[in-house]
mmCIF file of C-alpha atoms in Angstrom:
data_model
loop_
_atom_site.group_PDB
_atom_site.id
_atom_site.type_symbol
_atom_site.label_atom_id
_atom_site.label_comp_id
_atom_site.label_asym_id
_atom_site.label_seq_id
_atom_site.Cartn_x
_atom_site.Cartn_y
_atom_site.Cartn_z
ATOM 1 C CA MET A 161 -0.063 0.034 0.074
ATOM 2 C CA GLY A 162 1.102 3.446 -0.807
ATOM 3 C CA ALA A 163 1.636 6.187 1.997
ATOM 4 C CA ILE A 164 -1.726 7.689 3.540
ATOM 5 C CA ALA A 165 -2.362 10.994 2.442
ATOM 6 C CA THR A 166 -1.289 13.819 4.788
ATOM 7 C CA MET A 167 -3.683 14.497 7.701
ATOM 8 C CA PRO A 168 -3.512 16.635 11.016
ATOM 9 C CA ARG A 169 -1.540 15.561 13.622
ATOM 10 C CA ALA A 170 -4.501 15.600 16.007
ATOM 11 C CA VAL A 171 -6.606 13.261 13.802
ATOM 12 C CA LEU A 172 -3.497 11.026 13.759
ATOM 13 C CA GLY A 173 -3.573 11.005 17.563
ATOM 14 C CA ALA A 174 -7.437 10.185 17.273
ATOM 15 C CA LEU A 175 -6.635 7.318 14.837
ATOM 16 C CA GLY A 176 -3.943 5.901 16.855
ATOM 17 C CA ILE A 177 -6.345 5.685 19.909
ATOM 18 C CA ALA A 178 -9.166 4.111 17.786
ATOM 19 C CA CYS A 179 -6.363 1.463 16.443
ATOM 20 C CA ALA A 180 -5.554 0.816 20.091
ATOM 21 C CA LEU A 181 -9.063 0.188 20.896
ATOM 22 C CA LEU A 182 -9.332 -2.066 17.929
ATOM 23 C CA ALA A 183 -6.629 -4.105 18.561
ATOM 24 C CA SER A 184 -7.469 -4.509 22.486
ATOM 25 C CA PRO A 185 -10.880 -5.268 22.899
ATOM 26 C CA ALA A 186 -13.402 -4.340 25.550
ATOM 27 C CA ALA A 187 -11.360 -6.195 28.042
ATOM 28 C CA MET A 188 -8.806 -3.302 28.078
ATOM 29 C CA ALA A 189 -11.457 -0.720 28.857
ATOM 30 C CA GLN A 190 -13.026 -2.932 31.409
ATOM 31 C CA SER A 191 -9.954 -3.534 33.194
ATOM 32 C CA ARG A 192 -8.744 0.137 33.113
ATOM 33 C CA PRO A 193 -11.980 2.077 33.590
ATOM 34 C CA VAL A 194 -12.292 5.897 33.752
ATOM 35 C CA THR A 195 -14.819 6.990 36.715
ATOM 36 C CA PRO A 196 -17.307 9.281 36.171
ATOM 37 C CA ALA A 197 -15.877 11.774 38.431
ATOM 38 C CA GLN A 198 -12.501 11.596 36.562
ATOM 39 C CA ARG A 199 -13.812 12.314 33.212
ATOM 40 C CA ALA A 200 -16.107 15.198 34.645
ATOM 41 C CA THR A 201 -12.728 16.554 35.968
ATOM 42 C CA ALA A 202 -11.309 16.061 32.634
ATOM 43 C CA GLU A 203 -14.081 17.729 30.758
ATOM 44 C CA GLN A 204 -13.967 20.738 32.938
ATOM 45 C CA VAL A 205 -10.143 21.201 32.489
ATOM 46 C CA ALA A 206 -10.351 20.398 28.804
ATOM 47 C CA GLN A 207 -12.217 23.803 28.435
ATOM 48 C CA GLN A 208 -10.226 25.864 30.870
ATOM 49 C CA GLY A 209 -6.579 24.164 31.410
ATOM 50 C CA VAL A 210 -4.816 24.762 34.630
ATOM 51 C CA PRO A 211 -3.390 27.708 36.094
ATOM 52 C CA LEU A 212 0.438 28.301 35.268
ATOM 53 C CA ALA A 213 0.971 28.092 39.085
ATOM 54 C CA GLU A 214 0.083 24.581 39.043
ATOM 55 C CA LEU A 215 2.751 23.623 36.825
ATOM 56 C CA ALA A 216 6.096 21.989 38.079
ATOM 57 C CA PRO A 217 8.803 24.474 38.121
ATOM 58 C CA ASN A 218 10.827 22.827 35.347
ATOM 59 C CA ALA A 219 7.635 21.617 33.292
ATOM 60 C CA PRO A 220 8.995 20.889 29.681
ATOM 61 C CA ASP A 221 7.303 22.608 26.768
ATOM 62 C CA VAL A 222 7.780 19.034 24.718
ATOM 63 C CA TYR A 223 8.103 15.713 25.994
ATOM 64 C CA VAL A 224 8.629 12.462 24.495
ATOM 65 C CA VAL A 225 7.243 9.557 26.403
ATOM 66 C CA LYS A 226 9.719 7.002 26.995
ATOM 67 C CA ARG A 227 9.809 3.235 27.840
ATOM 68 C CA GLY A 228 9.921 2.988 31.554
ATOM 69 C CA ASP A 229 7.728 6.098 32.139
ATOM 70 C CA THR A 230 4.785 5.924 34.488
ATOM 71 C CA LEU A 231 1.543 8.119 34.594
ATOM 72 C CA TRP A 232 2.655 8.906 38.222
ATOM 73 C CA GLY A 233 5.982 10.204 36.816
ATOM 74 C CA ILE A 234 4.934 12.044 33.747
ATOM 75 C CA SER A 235 2.347 13.850 36.002
ATOM 76 C CA GLY A 236 5.260 14.888 38.282
ATOM 77 C CA VAL A 237 6.906 16.177 35.076
ATOM 78 C CA PHE A 238 4.348 18.580 34.364
ATOM 79 C CA LEU A 239 2.650 19.359 37.565
ATOM 80 C CA GLN A 240 3.402 20.336 41.114
ATOM 81 C CA ARG A 241 1.029 17.719 42.480
ATOM 82 C CA PRO A 242 1.144 14.373 40.574
ATOM 83 C CA TRP A 243 -2.120 13.197 41.960
ATOM 84 C CA ARG A 244 -3.732 15.895 39.690
ATOM 85 C CA TRP A 245 -3.097 13.454 36.786
ATOM 86 C CA PRO A 246 -6.688 13.740 35.761
ATOM 87 C CA GLU A 247 -6.126 17.273 35.011
ATOM 88 C CA LEU A 248 -3.144 16.662 33.126
ATOM 89 C CA TRP A 249 -5.137 14.205 31.046
ATOM 90 C CA GLY A 250 -8.198 16.614 30.671
ATOM 91 C CA MET A 251 -6.049 19.234 29.136
ATOM 92 C CA ASN A 252 -6.555 17.459 25.910
ATOM 93 C CA LEU A 253 -9.531 15.227 26.353
ATOM 94 C CA PRO A 254 -10.404 14.885 22.601
ATOM 95 C CA ALA A 255 -6.858 13.603 21.745
ATOM 96 C CA ILE A 256 -6.092 11.655 24.984
ATOM 97 C CA ALA A 257 -9.438 10.204 25.471
ATOM 98 C CA ASN A 258 -8.302 7.489 28.134
ATOM 99 C CA PRO A 259 -5.179 8.050 30.356
ATOM 100 C CA HIS A 260 -4.376 4.474 29.766
ATOM 101 C CA LEU A 261 -3.801 4.811 25.992
ATOM 102 C CA ILE A 262 -0.499 6.786 26.310
ATOM 103 C CA PHE A 263 2.436 4.851 24.849
ATOM 104 C CA PRO A 264 5.895 5.075 24.627
ATOM 105 C CA GLY A 265 7.050 7.461 21.432
ATOM 106 C CA GLN A 266 3.922 9.805 21.877
ATOM 107 C CA THR A 267 5.199 13.396 22.038
ATOM 108 C CA LEU A 268 3.276 15.840 24.700
ATOM 109 C CA TYR A 269 3.308 19.661 23.928
ATOM 110 C CA LEU A 270 2.596 21.988 26.828
ATOM 111 C CA GLU A 271 0.762 25.096 25.617
ATOM 112 C CA LYS A 272 0.665 28.263 27.605
ATOM 113 C CA LYS A 273 -1.817 30.945 27.113
ATOM 114 C CA ASP A 274 -3.741 33.573 29.303
ATOM 115 C CA GLY A 275 -2.305 32.417 32.398
ATOM 116 C CA ARG A 276 -3.279 28.937 31.849
ATOM 117 C CA ALA A 277 -1.724 25.692 30.479
ATOM 118 C CA ARG A 278 -2.921 22.926 28.447
ATOM 119 C CA LEU A 279 -1.217 19.528 27.122
ATOM 120 C CA SER A 280 -1.667 18.635 23.569
ATOM 121 C CA THR A 281 -0.309 15.651 21.108
ATOM 122 C CA GLY A 282 0.509 18.319 18.595
ATOM 123 C CA PRO A 283 2.211 21.841 18.636
ATOM 124 C CA ALA A 284 0.155 24.789 17.995
ATOM 125 C CA ALA A 285 0.811 25.987 14.303
ATOM 126 C CA ALA A 286 1.886 29.665 14.047
ATOM 127 C CA SER A 287 -0.896 29.960 11.169
ATOM 128 C CA GLY A 288 -3.559 28.363 13.308
ATOM 129 C CA GLU A 289 -3.848 25.381 11.077
ATOM 130 C CA PRO A 290 -2.742 22.072 12.678
ATOM 131 C CA GLU A 291 0.456 20.521 11.746
ATOM 132 C CA THR A 292 0.297 17.731 9.091
ATOM 133 C CA VAL A 293 2.484 14.837 9.005
ATOM 134 C CA ARG A 294 2.807 11.838 6.259
ATOM 135 C CA VAL A 295 2.664 8.366 7.591
ATOM 136 C CA SER A 296 2.720 4.731 5.889
ATOM 137 C CA PRO A 297 0.916 1.825 7.117
ATOM 138 C CA ARG A 298 2.666 -0.640 9.114
ATOM 139 C CA THR A 299 2.323 -3.775 11.121
ATOM 140 C CA ARG A 300 2.870 -3.857 14.937
ATOM 141 C CA ALA A 301 2.935 -6.995 16.774
ATOM 142 C CA ASP A 302 3.384 -5.813 20.134
ATOM 143 C CA SER A 303 0.388 -6.021 22.753
ATOM 144 C CA VAL A 304 -1.297 -2.867 23.159
ATOM 145 C CA SER A 305 -2.187 -3.511 26.784
ATOM 146 C CA SER A 306 1.442 -4.229 27.604
ATOM 147 C CA MET A 307 2.545 -1.042 25.778
ATOM 148 C CA ALA A 308 0.233 1.231 27.633
ATOM 149 C CA LEU A 309 2.021 3.286 30.405
ATOM 150 C CA PRO A 310 1.496 1.646 33.818
ATOM 151 C CA THR A 311 0.573 4.126 36.707
ATOM 152 C CA LEU A 312 3.287 2.909 38.774
ATOM 153 C CA ARG A 313 6.495 0.892 38.466
ATOM 154 C CA MET A 314 4.252 -2.537 38.695
ATOM 155 C CA HIS A 315 7.198 -4.652 39.941
ATOM 156 C CA LEU A 316 6.503 -2.836 43.151
ATOM 157 C CA ILE A 317 3.067 -3.819 43.638
ATOM 158 C CA GLU A 318 2.351 -6.849 41.372
ATOM 159 C CA PRO A 319 3.100 -9.411 44.016
ATOM 160 C CA PHE A 320 0.751 -7.671 46.350
ATOM 161 C CA LEU A 321 -1.972 -7.932 43.759
ATOM 162 C CA ALA A 322 -2.505 -11.498 44.606
ATOM 163 C CA GLU A 323 -0.724 -12.151 47.837
ATOM 164 C CA PRO A 324 -2.561 -10.353 50.753
ATOM 165 C CA LEU A 325 -6.053 -11.648 51.353
ATOM 166 C CA VAL A 326 -8.501 -10.159 53.575
ATOM 167 C CA VAL A 327 -11.281 -12.680 54.430
ATOM 168 C CA ASP A 328 -13.874 -12.816 57.103
ATOM 169 C CA ALA A 329 -13.602 -15.478 60.028
ATOM 170 C CA GLN A 330 -15.194 -18.314 58.268
ATOM 171 C CA THR A 331 -13.701 -18.257 55.008
ATOM 172 C CA LEU A 332 -10.231 -20.033 55.501
ATOM 173 C CA GLU A 333 -11.709 -22.282 58.190
ATOM 174 C CA GLN A 334 -14.035 -23.687 55.726
ATOM 175 C CA ALA A 335 -11.375 -23.688 52.745
ATOM 176 C CA PRO A 336 -9.849 -27.022 51.611
ATOM 177 C CA ARG A 337 -6.836 -28.061 53.718
ATOM 178 C CA VAL A 338 -3.716 -29.746 52.914
ATOM 179 C CA VAL A 339 -3.598 -33.228 54.709
ATOM 180 C CA GLY A 340 -0.310 -34.867 53.462
ATOM 181 C CA THR A 341 2.355 -35.496 50.791
ATOM 182 C CA MET A 342 3.226 -38.301 48.549
ATOM 183 C CA GLU A 343 6.248 -39.149 50.569
ATOM 184 C CA ASP A 344 4.757 -38.353 53.990
ATOM 185 C CA ARG A 345 7.011 -35.379 54.373
ATOM 186 C CA VAL A 346 6.369 -32.864 57.194
ATOM 187 C CA ILE A 347 7.118 -29.791 54.870
ATOM 188 C CA MET A 348 6.787 -29.251 51.291
ATOM 189 C CA GLY A 349 8.080 -27.044 48.588
ATOM 190 C CA PRO A 350 7.926 -26.402 44.752
ATOM 191 C CA GLY A 351 7.747 -29.535 42.718
ATOM 192 C CA ASP A 352 6.225 -31.700 45.669
ATOM 193 C CA ARG A 353 2.939 -33.352 45.102
ATOM 194 C CA ILE A 354 0.292 -32.552 48.157
ATOM 195 C CA TYR A 355 -2.985 -33.942 49.046
ATOM 196 C CA ALA A 356 -5.847 -31.975 50.227
ATOM 197 C CA ARG A 357 -9.464 -32.386 50.943
ATOM 198 C CA GLY A 358 -12.335 -30.049 50.911
ATOM 199 C CA ASP A 359 -15.521 -29.419 52.837
ATOM 200 C CA ALA A 360 -17.832 -32.189 52.677
ATOM 201 C CA ALA A 361 -20.530 -29.767 50.952
ATOM 202 C CA ASN A 362 -17.951 -28.489 48.824
ATOM 203 C CA PRO A 363 -15.220 -30.950 47.860
ATOM 204 C CA LEU A 364 -12.231 -30.297 45.613
ATOM 205 C CA ARG A 365 -13.094 -31.531 42.054
ATOM 206 C CA ALA A 366 -11.285 -31.566 38.840
ATOM 207 C CA GLU A 367 -14.362 -31.412 36.439
ATOM 208 C CA PRO A 368 -14.783 -28.765 33.568
ATOM 209 C CA GLY A 369 -15.633 -25.370 34.901
ATOM 210 C CA GLU A 370 -14.068 -26.030 38.490
ATOM 211 C CA PRO A 371 -10.992 -24.114 39.562
ATOM 212 C CA ARG A 372 -7.594 -25.795 38.733
ATOM 213 C CA GLN A 373 -5.199 -22.930 40.102
ATOM 214 C CA TYR A 374 -5.253 -22.574 43.859
ATOM 215 C CA ARG A 375 -3.317 -20.214 46.251
ATOM 216 C CA VAL A 376 -2.058 -21.660 49.574
ATOM 217 C CA PHE A 377 -2.441 -19.822 52.760
ATOM 218 C CA ARG A 378 -2.117 -19.738 56.528
ATOM 219 C CA ASP A 379 -2.837 -18.117 59.897
ATOM 220 C CA ALA A 380 -5.495 -15.583 59.134
ATOM 221 C CA VAL A 381 -4.334 -12.645 61.455
ATOM 222 C CA ALA A 382 -6.981 -10.160 62.778
ATOM 223 C CA LEU A 383 -6.640 -6.697 61.381
ATOM 224 C CA LYS A 384 -7.910 -4.256 64.118
ATOM 225 C CA ASP A 385 -8.854 -0.690 63.611
ATOM 226 C CA PRO A 386 -6.366 1.521 65.727
ATOM 227 C CA ALA A 387 -8.897 3.815 66.369
ATOM 228 C CA SER A 388 -11.871 1.642 67.465
ATOM 229 C CA GLY A 389 -10.466 -1.641 68.223
ATOM 230 C CA ASP A 390 -12.905 -3.352 65.694
ATOM 231 C CA ILE A 391 -11.646 -6.223 63.776
ATOM 232 C CA LEU A 392 -11.879 -5.134 59.933
ATOM 233 C CA GLY A 393 -11.086 -8.518 58.729
ATOM 234 C CA TYR A 394 -8.391 -11.286 58.647
ATOM 235 C CA GLU A 395 -5.394 -11.052 56.707
ATOM 236 C CA ALA A 396 -4.090 -14.618 55.508
ATOM 237 C CA GLN A 397 -0.525 -15.398 55.106
ATOM 238 C CA TYR A 398 0.326 -16.225 51.570
ATOM 239 C CA LEU A 399 2.506 -19.296 51.252
ATOM 240 C CA GLY A 400 2.571 -20.384 47.421
ATOM 241 C CA LYS A 401 0.354 -21.655 44.394
ATOM 242 C CA ALA A 402 -0.615 -25.135 43.349
ATOM 243 C CA ASP A 403 -2.319 -26.792 40.479
ATOM 244 C CA LEU A 404 -4.987 -29.217 40.923
ATOM 245 C CA VAL A 405 -4.212 -32.646 39.105
ATOM 246 C CA ARG A 406 -6.926 -35.052 40.564
ATOM 247 C CA GLY A 407 -10.174 -34.255 42.402
ATOM 248 C CA GLU A 408 -11.173 -36.027 45.514
ATOM 249 C CA SER A 409 -12.986 -39.472 44.941
ATOM 250 C CA PHE A 410 -14.079 -42.726 46.292
ATOM 251 C CA GLU A 411 -12.262 -45.873 45.188
ATOM 252 C CA GLU A 412 -13.738 -49.598 45.782
ATOM 253 C CA SER A 413 -11.530 -52.361 46.725
ATOM 254 C CA ALA A 414 -11.882 -56.069 47.785
ATOM 255 C CA ASN A 415 -12.034 -56.454 51.629
ATOM 256 C CA GLY A 416 -10.841 -60.153 51.158
ATOM 257 C CA LYS A 417 -14.213 -61.591 52.583
ATOM 258 C CA GLY A 418 -16.024 -61.481 49.116
ATOM 259 C CA GLY A 419 -17.132 -57.856 49.234
ATOM 260 C CA TYR A 420 -15.991 -54.502 48.787
ATOM 261 C CA VAL A 421 -14.877 -51.440 50.681
ATOM 262 C CA SER A 422 -15.285 -47.811 49.535
ATOM 263 C CA ASP A 423 -11.993 -45.891 50.505
ATOM 264 C CA TYR A 424 -11.887 -41.986 50.399
ATOM 265 C CA VAL A 425 -9.232 -40.571 48.452
ATOM 266 C CA PRO A 426 -8.040 -36.985 48.843
ATOM 267 C CA ALA A 427 -7.405 -34.477 45.877
ATOM 268 C CA SER A 428 -3.803 -34.338 44.396
ATOM 269 C CA LEU A 429 -2.104 -31.035 43.605
ATOM 270 C CA ASP A 430 1.337 -30.041 42.545
ATOM 271 C CA LEU A 431 3.070 -27.282 44.160
ATOM 272 C CA VAL A 432 4.149 -24.637 41.485
ATOM 273 C CA SER A 433 5.847 -22.102 43.823
ATOM 274 C CA SER A 434 6.232 -21.136 47.271
ATOM 275 C CA LYS A 435 7.551 -18.351 49.453
ATOM 276 C CA GLU A 436 7.694 -20.498 52.615
ATOM 277 C CA GLU A 437 7.419 -24.324 53.444
ATOM 278 C CA ILE A 438 3.952 -25.476 53.147
ATOM 279 C CA ARG A 439 2.783 -28.265 55.741
ATOM 280 C CA ALA A 440 -0.267 -30.025 56.712
ATOM 281 C CA GLY A 441 -3.229 -27.974 57.880
ATOM 282 C CA ASP A 442 -2.552 -24.988 55.496
ATOM 283 C CA ARG A 443 -5.586 -23.999 53.513
ATOM 284 C CA LEU A 444 -6.250 -23.624 49.594
ATOM 285 C CA LEU A 445 -8.378 -20.898 47.924
ATOM 286 C CA PRO A 446 -8.892 -20.618 44.043
ATOM 287 C CA ALA A 447 -6.470 -18.100 42.456
ATOM 288 C CA PRO A 448 -8.231 -15.137 40.750
ATOM 289 C CA ALA A 449 -8.208 -14.607 37.106
ATOM 290 C CA ARG A 450 -5.267 -12.692 36.012
ATOM 291 C CA THR A 451 -5.941 -9.249 34.869
ATOM 292 C CA PHE A 452 -4.181 -6.282 33.553
ATOM 293 C CA VAL A 453 -4.305 -3.781 36.426
ATOM 294 C CA ASN A 454 -3.985 0.022 36.006
ATOM 295 C CA PHE A 455 -5.548 3.037 37.241
ATOM 296 C CA VAL A 456 -5.416 6.646 37.369
ATOM 297 C CA PRO A 457 -3.493 8.608 40.265
ATOM 298 C CA HIS A 458 -6.105 10.956 41.711
ATOM 299 C CA ALA A 459 -7.338 12.464 45.029
ATOM 300 C CA PRO A 460 -10.241 10.963 46.640
ATOM 301 C CA GLU A 461 -13.566 12.521 46.032
ATOM 302 C CA MET A 462 -14.544 12.253 49.561
ATOM 303 C CA ASN A 463 -13.109 13.226 52.667
ATOM 304 C CA VAL A 464 -10.521 10.638 54.152
ATOM 305 C CA ASP A 465 -9.123 10.280 57.662
ATOM 306 C CA ALA A 466 -7.754 6.819 57.670
ATOM 307 C CA ARG A 467 -5.218 5.017 59.913
ATOM 308 C CA VAL A 468 -2.369 2.432 58.806
ATOM 309 C CA VAL A 469 -3.512 -0.833 60.298
ATOM 310 C CA SER A 470 -0.406 -3.082 59.663
ATOM 311 C CA ILE A 471 2.845 -3.310 57.711
ATOM 312 C CA TYR A 472 2.547 -6.005 55.273
ATOM 313 C CA GLY A 473 5.166 -8.543 55.153
ATOM 314 C CA SER A 474 6.764 -6.874 58.341
ATOM 315 C CA PHE A 475 7.360 -9.859 60.552
ATOM 316 C CA GLY A 476 7.580 -8.079 63.788
ATOM 317 C CA MET A 477 8.868 -4.541 62.281
ATOM 318 C CA SER A 478 6.921 -1.745 63.446
ATOM 319 C CA ASN A 479 8.107 1.020 60.807
ATOM 320 C CA ALA A 480 7.487 1.292 57.016
ATOM 321 C CA ALA A 481 9.434 3.156 54.237
ATOM 322 C CA GLN A 482 9.186 4.218 50.642
ATOM 323 C CA ASN A 483 7.970 1.260 48.638
ATOM 324 C CA ASN A 484 6.631 -0.794 51.353
ATOM 325 C CA VAL A 485 2.899 -1.755 51.486
ATOM 326 C CA VAL A 486 0.686 -0.776 54.398
ATOM 327 C CA ALA A 487 -2.935 -2.026 55.149
ATOM 328 C CA ILE A 488 -5.295 1.046 56.006
ATOM 329 C CA ASN A 489 -8.719 1.130 57.745
ATOM 330 C CA GLN A 490 -11.026 1.982 55.087
ATOM 331 C CA GLY A 491 -12.190 0.156 52.083
ATOM 332 C CA SER A 492 -14.417 -0.059 49.163
ATOM 333 C CA GLU A 493 -17.346 0.315 51.845
ATOM 334 C CA ASP A 494 -15.992 3.816 52.635
ATOM 335 C CA GLY A 495 -15.668 4.635 48.954
ATOM 336 C CA MET A 496 -11.908 3.906 48.896
ATOM 337 C CA ARG A 497 -10.865 2.996 45.051
ATOM 338 C CA ALA A 498 -7.372 1.801 43.507
ATOM 339 C CA GLY A 499 -5.462 4.976 42.439
ATOM 340 C CA HIS A 500 -6.647 7.306 45.419
ATOM 341 C CA VAL A 501 -3.565 9.162 46.585
ATOM 342 C CA LEU A 502 -3.331 9.967 50.198
ATOM 343 C CA SER A 503 -1.246 12.224 52.492
ATOM 344 C CA LEU A 504 0.725 10.402 55.058
ATOM 345 C CA LEU A 505 0.836 12.241 58.448
ATOM 346 C CA THR A 506 3.098 11.545 61.492
ATOM 347 C CA LYS A 507 1.229 10.836 64.805
ATOM 348 C CA GLY A 508 2.959 13.647 66.639
ATOM 349 C CA SER A 509 5.288 12.742 69.427
ATOM 350 C CA ARG A 510 4.511 13.085 73.076
ATOM 351 C CA ILE A 511 7.187 15.075 74.817
ATOM 352 C CA LYS A 512 7.842 16.421 78.280
ATOM 353 C CA ASP A 513 7.787 20.381 78.345
ATOM 354 C CA LYS A 514 10.946 21.100 80.009
ATOM 355 C CA THR A 515 10.315 24.693 80.013
ATOM 356 C CA ASP A 516 7.482 24.371 82.484
ATOM 357 C CA LYS A 517 8.514 23.529 86.207
ATOM 358 C CA ASN A 518 5.627 21.113 86.190
ATOM 359 C CA ARG A 519 7.052 19.004 83.153
ATOM 360 C CA PRO A 520 3.624 18.596 81.612
ATOM 361 C CA VAL A 521 3.387 15.933 78.766
ATOM 362 C CA ILE A 522 2.423 17.488 75.573
ATOM 363 C CA LYS A 523 1.666 16.103 71.993
ATOM 364 C CA LEU A 524 3.359 17.678 69.110
ATOM 365 C CA PRO A 525 1.102 18.297 65.917
ATOM 366 C CA SER A 526 0.902 15.714 63.038
ATOM 367 C CA GLU A 527 2.988 16.620 60.261
ATOM 368 C CA SER A 528 3.023 15.653 56.585
ATOM 369 C CA ASN A 529 5.140 12.840 55.938
ATOM 370 C CA GLY A 530 4.552 11.935 52.191
ATOM 371 C CA LEU A 531 2.345 10.185 49.988
ATOM 372 C CA ALA A 532 0.844 6.545 49.518
ATOM 373 C CA MET A 533 -1.604 5.304 46.956
ATOM 374 C CA VAL A 534 -4.138 2.633 47.215
ATOM 375 C CA PHE A 535 -3.914 -0.185 44.779
ATOM 376 C CA ARG A 536 -6.124 -3.007 46.168
ATOM 377 C CA THR A 537 -9.314 -2.679 48.178
ATOM 378 C CA PHE A 538 -11.373 -5.218 50.213
ATOM 379 C CA ASP A 539 -14.656 -4.139 52.087
ATOM 380 C CA ARG A 540 -13.208 -2.526 55.205
ATOM 381 C CA VAL A 541 -9.435 -2.698 54.448
ATOM 382 C CA SER A 542 -7.254 -1.477 51.541
ATOM 383 C CA TYR A 543 -3.519 -1.804 50.559
ATOM 384 C CA ALA A 544 -1.565 1.252 49.675
ATOM 385 C CA LEU A 545 2.157 1.633 48.165
ATOM 386 C CA ILE A 546 4.204 4.360 50.051
ATOM 387 C CA LEU A 547 5.403 6.591 47.321
ATOM 388 C CA GLU A 548 7.479 8.595 49.497
ATOM 389 C CA ALA A 549 8.152 8.943 53.201
ATOM 390 C CA ARG A 550 10.473 11.423 54.856
ATOM 391 C CA LEU A 551 10.191 9.660 58.300
ATOM 392 C CA PRO A 552 9.265 6.042 59.192
ATOM 393 C CA VAL A 553 5.551 4.995 58.753
ATOM 394 C CA SER A 554 4.012 3.361 61.975
ATOM 395 C CA VAL A 555 0.852 1.600 62.725
ATOM 396 C CA GLY A 556 -1.481 4.171 63.639
ATOM 397 C CA ASP A 557 -0.374 6.950 61.435
ATOM 398 C CA ARG A 558 -3.133 8.951 59.689
ATOM 399 C CA LEU A 559 -3.678 9.086 56.007
ATOM 400 C CA VAL A 560 -5.857 12.275 54.752
ATOM 401 C CA ASN A 561 -6.655 14.019 51.519
ATOM 402 C CA PRO A 562 -3.603 15.330 49.791
ATOM 403 C CA GLU A 563 -3.451 19.048 49.729
#
């Protein structure tokens, strides 16, 4: 085919988005939705832009998206407050119809006029006419979903998308349990075959439509609200993965007296991976379907006053730092959503006022300590990644709306 006729760059941008949508069916939009509130913000900013005072001090006039970039990082390139990404996206709503459809190689242009700024995918031409470019058709074999920019560096949170599990008191107790191994070992690891049995009313089956991949858990630990003391749920310790080979069954065998006996046979599973040694009594739960997870960093739409409940995987450690994951005492029932950016506050130390002869104990005010982003929610608990922290983060520290 010959070269496509010249066309405005803005139109090319729209075509690129349309091709992306065609190349990655509805699942792409479903796994990375744009909320009504984000779209409303974007539509408003698309008309007005943002004040120049909101721009980062060294915001570039032109920026070429690179491999390894993240939505959070690019937002920080242009804006003083990266959680205002919906506004950066909304600066050019027609050309950037979905913030997840931004790919390496795209060029972003910062336009400043009348005290406000907008971001576009094409430079403003002096004549007022859109710039035109000539392109030729070509085949691209890369997966569109894998090329789209992630919100964060996914290796920081990918393990936590499957590992932490918050359940109610009965879920693990009623889950299938490991009962032994082929060689009667006490502890097991990857490559070992394990045997398990389910609840009498819900046995492990290997029939079509039944789960075949399982995760192994142990010791559901109560997550208590630091403020009220209420139990918000139970965090199960993730141990590893196992594939179901054969389901539970009964086998008949001769009893030596001319009759037959029916013996129960547990299900067989092969351990695929493990973080820790697996033993009899550990529990199995079906592995969730793997999905491409992404979200838009933004401030919560409601007022938030949350607390750090625990530090995931801390094993007795009392403090967390940048790139650590914490559980907080608000979840989907409270309106918490993946992508919400929260400001971390210190608890404020209690000190003796040595300037007073009575030496009273006073509490210092809470101070801003950094940012955290929610990436996984349960009913009453959410997990958040600490993006930045100047001081150690402790259980009981507050999380509020970013300023």
